[in-house]
Short mmCIF file of C-alpha atoms in Angstrom, two decimals:
data_model
loop_
_atom_site.label_atom_id
_atom_site.label_comp_id
_atom_site.label_asym_id
_atom_site.label_seq_id
_atom_site.Cartn_x
_atom_site.Cartn_y
_atom_site.Cartn_z
CA MET A 1 20.30 -16.04 2.41
CA THR A 2 18.23 -14.45 5.12
CA GLY A 3 20.01 -12.56 7.84
CA LYS A 4 19.78 -13.72 11.41
CA ASN A 5 18.17 -10.43 12.45
CA SER A 6 14.62 -11.33 11.40
CA GLN A 7 12.22 -9.53 13.71
CA ASP A 8 8.56 -8.71 13.91
CA THR A 9 7.63 -5.07 13.43
CA ALA A 10 3.87 -4.80 13.64
CA PRO A 11 2.04 -7.78 15.12
CA SER A 12 1.86 -9.62 11.80
CA VAL A 13 4.59 -8.07 9.62
CA LEU A 14 8.01 -9.71 9.56
CA LEU A 15 11.14 -7.64 8.85
CA ARG A 16 13.98 -9.66 7.29
CA LEU A 17 17.51 -8.34 6.88
CA ASP A 18 20.31 -9.29 4.51
CA GLY A 19 23.83 -7.91 4.52
CA GLU A 20 25.37 -5.49 7.00
CA VAL A 21 22.38 -3.51 8.28
CA ASP A 22 23.32 -1.24 11.18
CA GLU A 23 21.18 -0.85 14.31
CA ASP A 24 20.27 2.78 13.47
CA THR A 25 18.79 1.79 10.10
CA LEU A 26 17.05 -1.19 11.69
CA GLY A 27 15.39 0.97 14.33
CA TYR A 28 14.42 3.57 11.73
CA ALA A 29 12.89 0.85 9.52
CA HIS A 30 10.87 -0.54 12.45
CA ALA A 31 9.49 2.90 13.28
CA LYS A 32 8.55 3.74 9.69
CA ILE A 33 6.95 0.36 8.92
CA ASP A 34 5.01 0.38 12.18
CA ALA A 35 3.75 3.88 11.37
CA VAL A 36 2.38 2.73 8.01
CA VAL A 37 0.82 -0.61 8.92
CA GLY A 38 -0.31 0.29 12.42
CA ARG A 39 -2.63 3.15 11.46
CA PRO A 40 -6.16 2.98 12.87
CA GLY A 41 -8.92 2.12 10.44
CA LEU A 42 -6.86 -0.21 8.25
CA PRO A 43 -7.92 -3.80 7.68
CA SER A 44 -5.59 -6.49 8.97
CA VAL A 45 -2.08 -6.23 7.49
CA THR A 46 0.14 -9.31 7.23
CA GLY A 47 3.27 -10.09 5.26
CA GLU A 48 6.98 -9.50 5.03
CA VAL A 49 9.41 -6.63 4.45
CA HIS A 50 12.91 -7.49 3.24
CA LEU A 51 15.73 -4.93 3.73
CA THR A 52 19.01 -5.70 1.95
CA ARG A 53 22.43 -4.07 1.80
CA ALA A 54 24.56 -5.34 -1.06
CA SER A 55 28.12 -6.31 -0.24
CA ALA A 56 29.44 -4.92 -3.54
CA HIS A 57 31.07 -1.55 -2.86
CA HIS A 58 30.81 -0.44 -6.47
CA ALA A 59 27.00 -0.57 -6.57
CA ASP A 60 25.28 2.78 -7.15
CA ARG A 61 22.33 1.80 -4.99
CA PRO A 62 23.48 -0.85 -2.54
CA TRP A 63 20.31 -0.64 -0.43
CA SER A 64 17.09 -2.30 -1.53
CA ALA A 65 13.80 -3.03 0.14
CA THR A 66 10.86 -5.16 -0.89
CA ALA A 67 7.52 -5.51 0.82
CA ALA A 68 4.85 -8.12 0.12
CA LEU A 69 1.85 -7.41 2.32
CA HIS A 70 -1.78 -8.46 2.44
CA VAL A 71 -4.11 -5.60 3.34
CA GLY A 72 -7.48 -7.16 4.02
CA GLN A 73 -8.19 -9.11 0.81
CA ARG A 74 -5.74 -7.15 -1.36
CA GLU A 75 -2.05 -7.75 -1.98
CA VAL A 76 0.46 -4.88 -1.94
CA VAL A 77 3.95 -5.30 -3.41
CA VAL A 78 6.47 -2.45 -3.14
CA LEU A 79 10.10 -2.22 -4.28
CA ALA A 80 12.68 0.47 -3.46
CA GLU A 81 16.39 1.01 -4.15
CA GLU A 82 18.57 3.83 -2.84
CA ALA A 83 22.12 4.79 -1.91
CA THR A 84 21.66 4.87 1.89
CA GLY A 85 19.62 2.92 4.40
CA ARG A 86 17.54 5.91 5.53
CA GLU A 87 16.73 6.86 1.95
CA VAL A 88 15.52 3.37 1.06
CA VAL A 89 13.39 3.20 4.20
CA ASP A 90 11.88 6.63 3.44
CA GLN A 91 11.11 5.61 -0.13
CA LEU A 92 9.62 2.31 1.05
CA HIS A 93 7.50 4.16 3.61
CA ASP A 94 6.10 6.58 1.01
CA ARG A 95 5.31 3.86 -1.50
CA LEU A 96 3.80 1.56 1.11
CA ARG A 97 1.58 4.34 2.42
CA ARG A 98 0.24 5.13 -1.07
CA GLN A 99 -0.36 1.50 -2.00
CA ILE A 100 -1.92 0.58 1.36
CA ASP A 101 -4.26 3.58 1.12
CA LYS A 102 -5.32 2.45 -2.37
CA ALA A 103 -5.83 -1.14 -1.22
CA ALA A 104 -7.74 -0.13 1.91
CA HIS A 105 -10.15 2.11 0.02
CA ALA A 106 -10.59 -0.03 -3.09
CA GLY A 107 -14.05 -1.43 -3.49
CA HIS A 108 -15.78 0.91 -1.06
CA PRO A 109 -19.12 1.93 -2.53
CA SER A 110 -18.69 5.51 -1.27
CA HIS A 111 -15.62 5.91 -3.49
CA ARG A 112 -17.28 4.76 -6.68
CA ALA A 113 -19.08 6.91 -9.18
CA PRO A 114 -22.51 5.69 -10.21
CA ALA A 115 -22.66 3.71 -13.43
CA PRO A 116 -23.78 5.68 -16.49
CA PRO A 117 -27.12 4.77 -18.12
CA TRP A 118 -25.48 2.88 -21.00
CA ARG A 119 -23.83 0.59 -18.44
CA GLY A 120 -27.00 -0.21 -16.56
CA GLY A 121 -27.02 2.70 -14.14
CA THR A 122 -29.69 5.33 -13.83
CA ALA A 123 -29.36 8.84 -15.21
CA GLY A 124 -31.20 10.33 -12.27
CA PRO A 125 -34.28 9.80 -10.18
CA ARG A 126 -37.28 8.85 -12.33
CA PRO A 127 -40.81 9.75 -11.39
CA ALA A 128 -43.01 6.86 -10.38
CA GLU A 129 -45.59 5.54 -12.87
CA GLY A 130 -48.84 7.48 -12.91
CA ILE A 131 -47.58 10.45 -10.93
CA GLY A 132 -47.92 13.78 -12.68
CA ARG A 133 -50.11 12.52 -15.56
CA THR A 134 -53.44 14.06 -16.35
CA ALA A 135 -56.32 12.57 -18.29
CA ASP A 136 -55.45 14.39 -21.50
CA SER A 137 -51.61 13.95 -21.43
CA HIS A 138 -50.15 11.59 -23.96
CA PRO A 139 -46.91 9.61 -23.64
CA ALA A 140 -44.27 10.81 -26.03
#
């Protein structure tokens, strides 16, 4: 059951709430999620973050958070469970930041090492044919 407090955080990220989530935790979650998904230089981020507080008082970690976001063409899924609302939001923030950074930089040619020769890459620059040969040099 989705709480009635569903709100947009960033322009295209929906924050859904379940259970008794206080206004302080809600505001803190908005600030942290906006800080992660609203950074300059990121591709478009869309999706949903779900913050839940279990009603069972005997639970060790009554707070849980899940995020399912699309960062450009990549999908990022993050889960977090903690004892307090601030702790779960902090853990979600840290994990989201790491995963979004990975997704944003994945596939960039500047972040890839060149392929080794046995995989079709070149070992280094090769001299052009005919350059550096003399009349009496023989190919090895």
